[in-house]
Amino acid sequence: MAGKTHAGRFFEDYRLGEEIIHAVPRTVSGGERALYHALYPARHALYSSDEFARACGLEAAPIDDLAAFHLVFGKTVPDISLNAVANLGYAEGRWLRPVWPGDTLRAVSKVIGLKQNSNGQSGVVWVRTTGLNQRDEPVLSYVRWVMVRKHDLSAPAPEPVIPELAAAVAAEDLVIPEGLDFTGYDFTLAGEPHSWADYEIGERIDHVDGVTIEEAEHMLATRLWQNTAKVHFDASQRPDGRRLIYGGHVISLARALSFNGLANAQMVIGLNAGTHANPCFAGMTVRAWSEVLDKAMTPAPGVGAIRLRTVATTGEPFVLKGSDGRYLPEVLLDLDYWALMPL
Amino acid sequence: MAGKTHAGRFFEDYRLGEEIIHAVPRTVSGGERALYHALYPARHALYSSDEFARACGLEAAPIDDLAAFHLVFGKTVPDISLNAVANLGYAEGRWLRPVWPGDTLRAVSKVIGLKQNSNGQSGVVWVRTTGLNQRDEPVLSYVRWVMVRKHDLSAPAPEPVIPELAAAVAAEDLVIPEGLDFTGYDFTLAGEPHSWADYEIGERIDHVDGVTIEEAEHMLATRLWQNTAKVHFDASQRPDGRRLIYGGHVISLARALSFNGLANAQMVIGLNAGTHANPCFAGMTVRAWSEVLDKAMTPAPGVGAIRLRTVATTGEPFVLKGSDGRYLPEVLLDLDYWALMPL
Amino acid sequence: MAGKTHAGRFFEDYRLGEEIIHAVPRTVSGGERALYHALYPARHALYSSDEFARACGLEAAPIDDLAAFHLVFGKTVPDISLNAVANLGYAEGRWLRPVWPGDTLRAVSKVIGLKQNSNGQSGVVWVRTTGLNQRDEPVLSYVRWVMVRKHDLSAPAPEPVIPELAAAVAAEDLVIPEGLDFTGYDFTLAGEPHSWADYEIGERIDHVDGVTIEEAEHMLATRLWQNTAKVHFDASQRPDGRRLIYGGHVISLARALSFNGLANAQMVIGLNAGTHANPCFAGMTVRAWSEVLDKAMTPAPGVGAIRLRTVATTGEPFVLKGSDGRYLPEVLLDLDYWALMPL
């Protein structure tokens, strides 16, 4: 009526190089940690136990790395993806500092690429998003690109700029949390005996378990991150009344399921790439499998880095794409990331 | 069997002037705050961020005003509305002090009006309820009236006393939280640029978004407030198995949805009136619209008061009543309240 | 693929006398307390209010005794009951120390009995599980026995050892929390006037209320305790897509429902026996009734102990077994425990 509401940005509203300060900073507490455990079968000991985290050189258990990611991501939705047609990819993601209960997170994004589609109706926007804590220290940085609709079809197309993005974060660029030390790591309390040395590049692991998703669960999760995109909440958006599940919900589910076989891949520290291959809906039973893509040493005592592909699927493990090179319809997520493991 | 259980009070059990001390005090923490975010699309920055609240002169982010309301309300249910046929109205509600994590809330109610219905089977009870913290400081006070069944139909009708209630809380009676100062208000972090001066009396805002409610969600919410009225939880109470959704759940949903267009209406500070126009059930997609009813200055620096009607509906915005003067069937809630905004 | 995942133990993997250290310690906070309130209609004042707990001689409200039980139990699932056919019973359970927000719990179990079934395909394993806090102080100890499948049917049967278990914890063996003092107990704030003296052995109480369970609710609860047994989460495990509800969810539901009639049975302090008589599924409306089995004095000022049978059922109160001595199909849980009450 009076133009007070926020319709989101359209493709023509982005300018190369502009910095967008996202609204609604958020303070986290043990409440978010407890809810993360209720929403996902998360069992990695370093996030579950203050004592275990202290034995690894940290002051306490941080907020789960993916919870920090979702909180930062959620802030960006009203400015970046409210009118997005598709969430196309992630790159160059690095966790830069743990997030502790009591911290307040906010987010800023810089537009680093723009390319109008040939149909003139939409375009691709690349942003580099940074999450900051209350001391303005960066806690997380990643590139995301989305396809966004144009509102004013007559708006001129910007000069196309496609950023050059690394295929993966280089191992030497990973930022290991200060103090992290796995030399006294307790494999028994962590839940599995396999150390970094036990994993081989190319090795694949079926995480076995499946979790069936309910509408209430993914909506609670997505709201918790203050991601208010209507496709996740409003049954009237689709004829079948189903709500499209936030892709990050599937990321957290797959990561939590990966505990069974990767219990010692404690901290997610780098995000190389990620594809939401097919939409996820309530009623689906999600399973996960992983492949070891790479391994590297880190300067921290006893700490190795492992590069993993973790795939969320409603089907069989270890199948990903068809003969046409496209993801099979049962594949929901193909995530490529670095985690930290005891040597 | 042995009469140990609590059947709730009936109309003939209330005495004018009596004070009812409600049971089960409750300590709140960051857990309640996190759950409020998971249950409602709540994004008002002052409740989301300790840093934002500090920049507004408070010591930290308080527990959401409506969470405080629900906690106090929940305590009253076993004594006031367990045998209520209808929750008829609210008046003269004022938030008197923020509730902080760590506070313990309890509630007392005074019976201020009684009127038996002409059918002799029920009557209306008016109570003034006060929420108190662990220092016995009032945090919230409001009048509510409910229609309650008689159990002993032969019990004599009390002398009818209908309290005189203000049509609205006078602006000068609003209690501004100590220290609140909006002179350095950050509109960017709050999410919208519109200040108090930008809203006109009579202006109406469609909050655009819709949220579809699941049974699990409203039951989690209602239990969180320790409201245990069986109609909200027991599928055997209705032939269709649906559970009547706690009216306060719709209030919080509508308030959270109003962020889009009223992001700067930060604190709910007065409750003038409220009608649960029609019952709400799981499966409904709730939307909200608001109308500016009044505006007033406050003595606090940079702080204005805005009186709003916010309506929750499953239908179109800006329609409320039919030609017969009755609420249309799609209207769920008609809430009249004061909020605080930066000038 | 590479044998990295945990398939759980089979009957032949247990050795009499061995001690199993369970993985994934867990730190609790106000978040777990808030979620407990959202998941169960829990209203016992001592767990709801720090102030009420302080007036009873404690430093603050502990984490609900049953939440502590579920957390410890959850840790044992991967080692004890992942391949269990049935959870057969509990005995000799004692809460030894309150669990406070900030505490970190871990669990160890000792194998105290083994008996292969005559069919040679499975056997019964008895374990005594102890929950420990971050100071290695025991907080909880109980015996549980489960029927577990054999994987290698040719593995030799162990020498049968059936532990002698007490039919009930002796009242003098109950461990009263340090400082507990009910001499200044506030019955009004607790919600009911009935003291220990008001209950008679043999007395039965119908707790009246019913709660209908949704899939999302029991899965949130069961995950919160890091119990990841697939039968609770994976719809593909049964032709009808229903997920078997964790027995502990029914225990907490029954205990919370028992508030109505047993509001002053504040702390659960001993677990004598428990039978999950029939499986529970979403859609069921659970009710509860209790019977007073015994009463005893304790050395703590103003504190009595009451031994209760609390039954969860989808049917009528006060019926338990048929003429054949078997539980009726509507009975879900038959729990025998000690609680502490003001004299």
mmCIF file of N, CA and C in Angstrom, chain A residues 52-116:
data_model
loop_
_atom_site.group_PDB
_atom_site.id
_atom_site.type_symbol
_atom_site.label_atom_id
_atom_site.label_comp_id
_atom_site.label_asym_id
_atom_site.label_seq_id
_atom_site.Cartn_x
_atom_site.Cartn_y
_atom_site.Cartn_z
ATOM 1 N N PHE A 52 35.345 -31.762 25.876
ATOM 2 C CA PHE A 52 36.070 -32.323 24.743
ATOM 3 C C PHE A 52 36.769 -31.200 23.974
ATOM 4 N N ALA A 53 36.063 -30.080 23.798
ATOM 5 C CA ALA A 53 36.653 -28.940 23.077
ATOM 6 C C ALA A 53 37.862 -28.398 23.838
ATOM 7 N N ARG A 54 37.764 -28.366 25.161
ATOM 8 C CA ARG A 54 38.901 -27.873 25.972
ATOM 9 C C ARG A 54 40.106 -28.796 25.836
ATOM 10 N N ALA A 55 39.824 -30.095 25.795
ATOM 11 C CA ALA A 55 40.919 -31.052 25.625
ATOM 12 C C ALA A 55 41.564 -30.906 24.247
ATOM 13 N N CYS A 56 40.875 -30.219 23.326
ATOM 14 C CA CYS A 56 41.428 -29.948 21.991
ATOM 15 C C CYS A 56 41.974 -28.528 21.901
ATOM 16 N N GLY A 57 42.146 -27.861 23.040
ATOM 17 C CA GLY A 57 42.804 -26.563 23.040
ATOM 18 C C GLY A 57 41.891 -25.365 22.872
ATOM 19 N N LEU A 58 40.591 -25.591 22.753
ATOM 20 C CA LEU A 58 39.656 -24.468 22.626
ATOM 21 C C LEU A 58 39.116 -24.096 24.007
ATOM 22 N N GLU A 59 38.516 -22.908 24.105
ATOM 23 C CA GLU A 59 38.047 -22.485 25.425
ATOM 24 C C GLU A 59 36.734 -23.169 25.824
ATOM 25 N N ALA A 60 35.985 -23.598 24.833
ATOM 26 C CA ALA A 60 34.699 -24.274 25.062
ATOM 27 C C ALA A 60 34.253 -24.810 23.713
ATOM 28 N N ALA A 61 33.101 -25.477 23.688
ATOM 29 C CA ALA A 61 32.569 -25.938 22.405
ATOM 30 C C ALA A 61 32.023 -24.740 21.642
ATOM 31 N N PRO A 62 32.493 -24.517 20.421
ATOM 32 C CA PRO A 62 31.913 -23.438 19.618
ATOM 33 C C PRO A 62 30.498 -23.812 19.176
ATOM 34 N N ILE A 63 29.773 -22.828 18.667
ATOM 35 C CA ILE A 63 28.540 -23.105 17.931
ATOM 36 C C ILE A 63 28.932 -23.879 16.671
ATOM 37 N N ASP A 64 28.165 -24.897 16.315
ATOM 38 C CA ASP A 64 28.474 -25.709 15.136
ATOM 39 C C ASP A 64 28.802 -24.813 13.942
ATOM 40 N N ASP A 65 29.865 -25.167 13.217
ATOM 41 C CA ASP A 65 30.291 -24.365 12.067
ATOM 42 C C ASP A 65 29.151 -24.142 11.077
ATOM 43 N N LEU A 66 28.330 -25.157 10.887
ATOM 44 C CA LEU A 66 27.235 -25.004 9.929
ATOM 45 C C LEU A 66 26.130 -24.125 10.492
ATOM 46 N N ALA A 67 25.931 -24.139 11.817
ATOM 47 C CA ALA A 67 24.972 -23.204 12.417
ATOM 48 C C ALA A 67 25.439 -21.773 12.174
ATOM 49 N N ALA A 68 26.731 -21.543 12.322
ATOM 50 C CA ALA A 68 27.271 -20.210 12.040
ATOM 51 C C ALA A 68 27.037 -19.850 10.574
ATOM 52 N N PHE A 69 27.267 -20.828 9.700
ATOM 53 C CA PHE A 69 27.015 -20.596 8.273
ATOM 54 C C PHE A 69 25.554 -20.230 8.031
ATOM 55 N N HIS A 70 24.628 -20.987 8.610
ATOM 56 C CA HIS A 70 23.201 -20.725 8.378
ATOM 57 C C HIS A 70 22.798 -19.349 8.896
ATOM 58 N N LEU A 71 23.351 -18.970 10.051
ATOM 59 C CA LEU A 71 22.997 -17.665 10.622
ATOM 60 C C LEU A 71 23.456 -16.536 9.697
ATOM 61 N N VAL A 72 24.670 -16.656 9.185
ATOM 62 C CA VAL A 72 25.191 -15.633 8.268
ATOM 63 C C VAL A 72 24.384 -15.652 6.969
ATOM 64 N N PHE A 73 24.170 -16.838 6.445
ATOM 65 C CA PHE A 73 23.409 -17.002 5.204
ATOM 66 C C PHE A 73 21.996 -16.413 5.359
ATOM 67 N N GLY A 74 21.356 -16.721 6.479
ATOM 68 C CA GLY A 74 19.995 -16.232 6.714
ATOM 69 C C GLY A 74 19.895 -14.719 6.622
ATOM 70 N N LYS A 75 20.892 -14.037 7.137
ATOM 71 C CA LYS A 75 20.903 -12.566 7.081
ATOM 72 C C LYS A 75 20.907 -12.053 5.646
ATOM 73 N N THR A 76 21.542 -12.823 4.739
ATOM 74 C CA THR A 76 21.697 -12.346 3.364
ATOM 75 C C THR A 76 20.446 -12.545 2.506
ATOM 76 N N VAL A 77 19.557 -13.440 2.941
ATOM 77 C CA VAL A 77 18.415 -13.816 2.095
ATOM 78 C C VAL A 77 17.584 -12.624 1.643
ATOM 79 N N PRO A 78 17.189 -11.694 2.538
ATOM 80 C CA PRO A 78 16.328 -10.601 2.068
ATOM 81 C C PRO A 78 16.986 -9.735 0.996
ATOM 82 N N ASP A 79 18.302 -9.674 0.998
ATOM 83 C CA ASP A 79 18.993 -8.815 0.039
ATOM 84 C C ASP A 79 19.498 -9.551 -1.192
ATOM 85 N N ILE A 80 19.701 -10.845 -1.067
ATOM 86 C CA ILE A 80 20.346 -11.575 -2.169
ATOM 87 C C ILE A 80 19.395 -12.545 -2.857
ATOM 88 N N SER A 81 18.635 -13.298 -2.102
ATOM 89 C CA SER A 81 17.955 -14.418 -2.748
ATOM 90 C C SER A 81 16.441 -14.402 -2.621
ATOM 91 N N LEU A 82 15.862 -13.269 -2.216
ATOM 92 C CA LEU A 82 14.404 -13.242 -2.089
ATOM 93 C C LEU A 82 13.743 -13.450 -3.452
ATOM 94 N N ASN A 83 14.342 -12.914 -4.503
ATOM 95 C CA ASN A 83 13.791 -13.090 -5.843
ATOM 96 C C ASN A 83 14.659 -14.003 -6.701
ATOM 97 N N ALA A 84 15.426 -14.835 -6.027
ATOM 98 C CA ALA A 84 16.305 -15.736 -6.752
ATOM 99 C C ALA A 84 15.504 -16.868 -7.367
ATOM 100 N N VAL A 85 15.853 -17.208 -8.560
ATOM 101 C CA VAL A 85 15.249 -18.350 -9.240
ATOM 102 C C VAL A 85 15.998 -19.616 -8.849
ATOM 103 N N ALA A 86 17.293 -19.461 -8.616
ATOM 104 C CA ALA A 86 18.111 -20.629 -8.280
ATOM 105 C C ALA A 86 19.357 -20.195 -7.522
ATOM 106 N N ASN A 87 19.740 -21.051 -6.587
ATOM 107 C CA ASN A 87 20.961 -20.879 -5.812
ATOM 108 C C ASN A 87 22.017 -21.703 -6.545
ATOM 109 N N LEU A 88 22.904 -21.047 -7.282
ATOM 110 C CA LEU A 88 23.710 -21.783 -8.259
ATOM 111 C C LEU A 88 24.973 -22.419 -7.695
ATOM 112 N N GLY A 89 25.589 -21.777 -6.723
ATOM 113 C CA GLY A 89 26.820 -22.395 -6.241
ATOM 114 C C GLY A 89 27.484 -21.642 -5.113
ATOM 115 N N TYR A 90 28.464 -22.291 -4.527
ATOM 116 C CA TYR A 90 29.298 -21.721 -3.472
ATOM 117 C C TYR A 90 30.759 -21.912 -3.871
ATOM 118 N N ALA A 91 31.612 -21.045 -3.378
ATOM 119 C CA ALA A 91 33.054 -21.226 -3.597
ATOM 120 C C ALA A 91 33.827 -20.424 -2.569
ATOM 121 N N GLU A 92 35.077 -20.785 -2.417
ATOM 122 C CA GLU A 92 36.021 -20.021 -1.607
ATOM 123 C C GLU A 92 35.507 -19.731 -0.197
ATOM 124 N N GLY A 93 34.797 -20.706 0.371
ATOM 125 C CA GLY A 93 34.289 -20.538 1.733
ATOM 126 C C GLY A 93 35.339 -20.905 2.765
ATOM 127 N N ARG A 94 35.521 -20.038 3.734
ATOM 128 C CA ARG A 94 36.469 -20.339 4.818
ATOM 129 C C ARG A 94 35.882 -19.894 6.154
ATOM 130 N N TRP A 95 35.951 -20.773 7.131
ATOM 131 C CA TRP A 95 35.607 -20.386 8.501
ATOM 132 C C TRP A 95 36.863 -19.763 9.097
ATOM 133 N N LEU A 96 36.723 -18.602 9.658
ATOM 134 C CA LEU A 96 37.898 -17.812 10.029
ATOM 135 C C LEU A 96 38.111 -17.720 11.531
ATOM 136 N N ARG A 97 37.100 -18.082 12.283
ATOM 137 C CA ARG A 97 37.174 -17.935 13.731
ATOM 138 C C ARG A 97 35.952 -18.656 14.316
ATOM 139 N N PRO A 98 36.105 -19.383 15.424
ATOM 140 C CA PRO A 98 34.915 -20.035 15.999
ATOM 141 C C PRO A 98 33.898 -18.994 16.492
ATOM 142 N N VAL A 99 32.651 -19.396 16.500
ATOM 143 C CA VAL A 99 31.572 -18.581 17.069
ATOM 144 C C VAL A 99 31.209 -19.199 18.415
ATOM 145 N N TRP A 100 31.210 -18.372 19.447
ATOM 146 C CA TRP A 100 30.943 -18.858 20.800
ATOM 147 C C TRP A 100 29.561 -18.426 21.274
ATOM 148 N N PRO A 101 28.940 -19.189 22.164
ATOM 149 C CA PRO A 101 27.710 -18.697 22.785
ATOM 150 C C PRO A 101 27.956 -17.298 23.364
ATOM 151 N N GLY A 102 27.055 -16.397 23.111
ATOM 152 C CA GLY A 102 27.210 -15.009 23.541
ATOM 153 C C GLY A 102 27.650 -14.092 22.414
ATOM 154 N N ASP A 103 28.211 -14.665 21.356
ATOM 155 C CA ASP A 103 28.617 -13.839 20.213
ATOM 156 C C ASP A 103 27.394 -13.320 19.462
ATOM 157 N N THR A 104 27.573 -12.161 18.827
ATOM 158 C CA THR A 104 26.539 -11.580 17.978
ATOM 159 C C THR A 104 27.063 -11.519 16.547
ATOM 160 N N LEU A 105 26.321 -12.141 15.641
ATOM 161 C CA LEU A 105 26.760 -12.196 14.240
ATOM 162 C C LEU A 105 25.984 -11.217 13.366
ATOM 163 N N ARG A 106 26.700 -10.616 12.424
ATOM 164 C CA ARG A 106 26.050 -9.855 11.374
ATOM 165 C C ARG A 106 26.743 -10.226 10.068
ATOM 166 N N ALA A 107 26.232 -9.730 8.954
ATOM 167 C CA ALA A 107 26.771 -10.140 7.659
ATOM 168 C C ALA A 107 26.809 -8.975 6.691
ATOM 169 N N VAL A 108 27.822 -8.982 5.857
ATOM 170 C CA VAL A 108 27.922 -8.024 4.749
ATOM 171 C C VAL A 108 28.270 -8.814 3.487
ATOM 172 N N SER A 109 27.810 -8.308 2.349
ATOM 173 C CA SER A 109 28.121 -8.953 1.076
ATOM 174 C C SER A 109 28.615 -7.917 0.087
ATOM 175 N N LYS A 110 29.585 -8.309 -0.701
ATOM 176 C CA LYS A 110 30.078 -7.450 -1.773
ATOM 177 C C LYS A 110 29.726 -8.098 -3.106
ATOM 178 N N VAL A 111 29.197 -7.302 -4.024
ATOM 179 C CA VAL A 111 28.850 -7.816 -5.351
ATOM 180 C C VAL A 111 30.140 -7.922 -6.164
ATOM 181 N N ILE A 112 30.506 -9.141 -6.535
ATOM 182 C CA ILE A 112 31.785 -9.331 -7.230
ATOM 183 C C ILE A 112 31.598 -9.815 -8.667
ATOM 184 N N GLY A 113 30.361 -10.035 -9.067
ATOM 185 C CA GLY A 113 30.144 -10.455 -10.446
ATOM 186 C C GLY A 113 28.691 -10.244 -10.848
ATOM 187 N N LEU A 114 28.458 -9.977 -12.124
ATOM 188 C CA LEU A 114 27.112 -9.760 -12.664
ATOM 189 C C LEU A 114 27.105 -10.226 -14.116
ATOM 190 N N LYS A 115 26.094 -10.958 -14.488
ATOM 191 C CA LYS A 115 25.979 -11.345 -15.892
ATOM 192 C C LYS A 115 24.514 -11.562 -16.219
ATOM 193 N N GLN A 116 23.997 -10.712 -17.102
ATOM 194 C CA GLN A 116 22.594 -10.875 -17.480
ATOM 195 C C GLN A 116 22.452 -12.097 -18.381
#
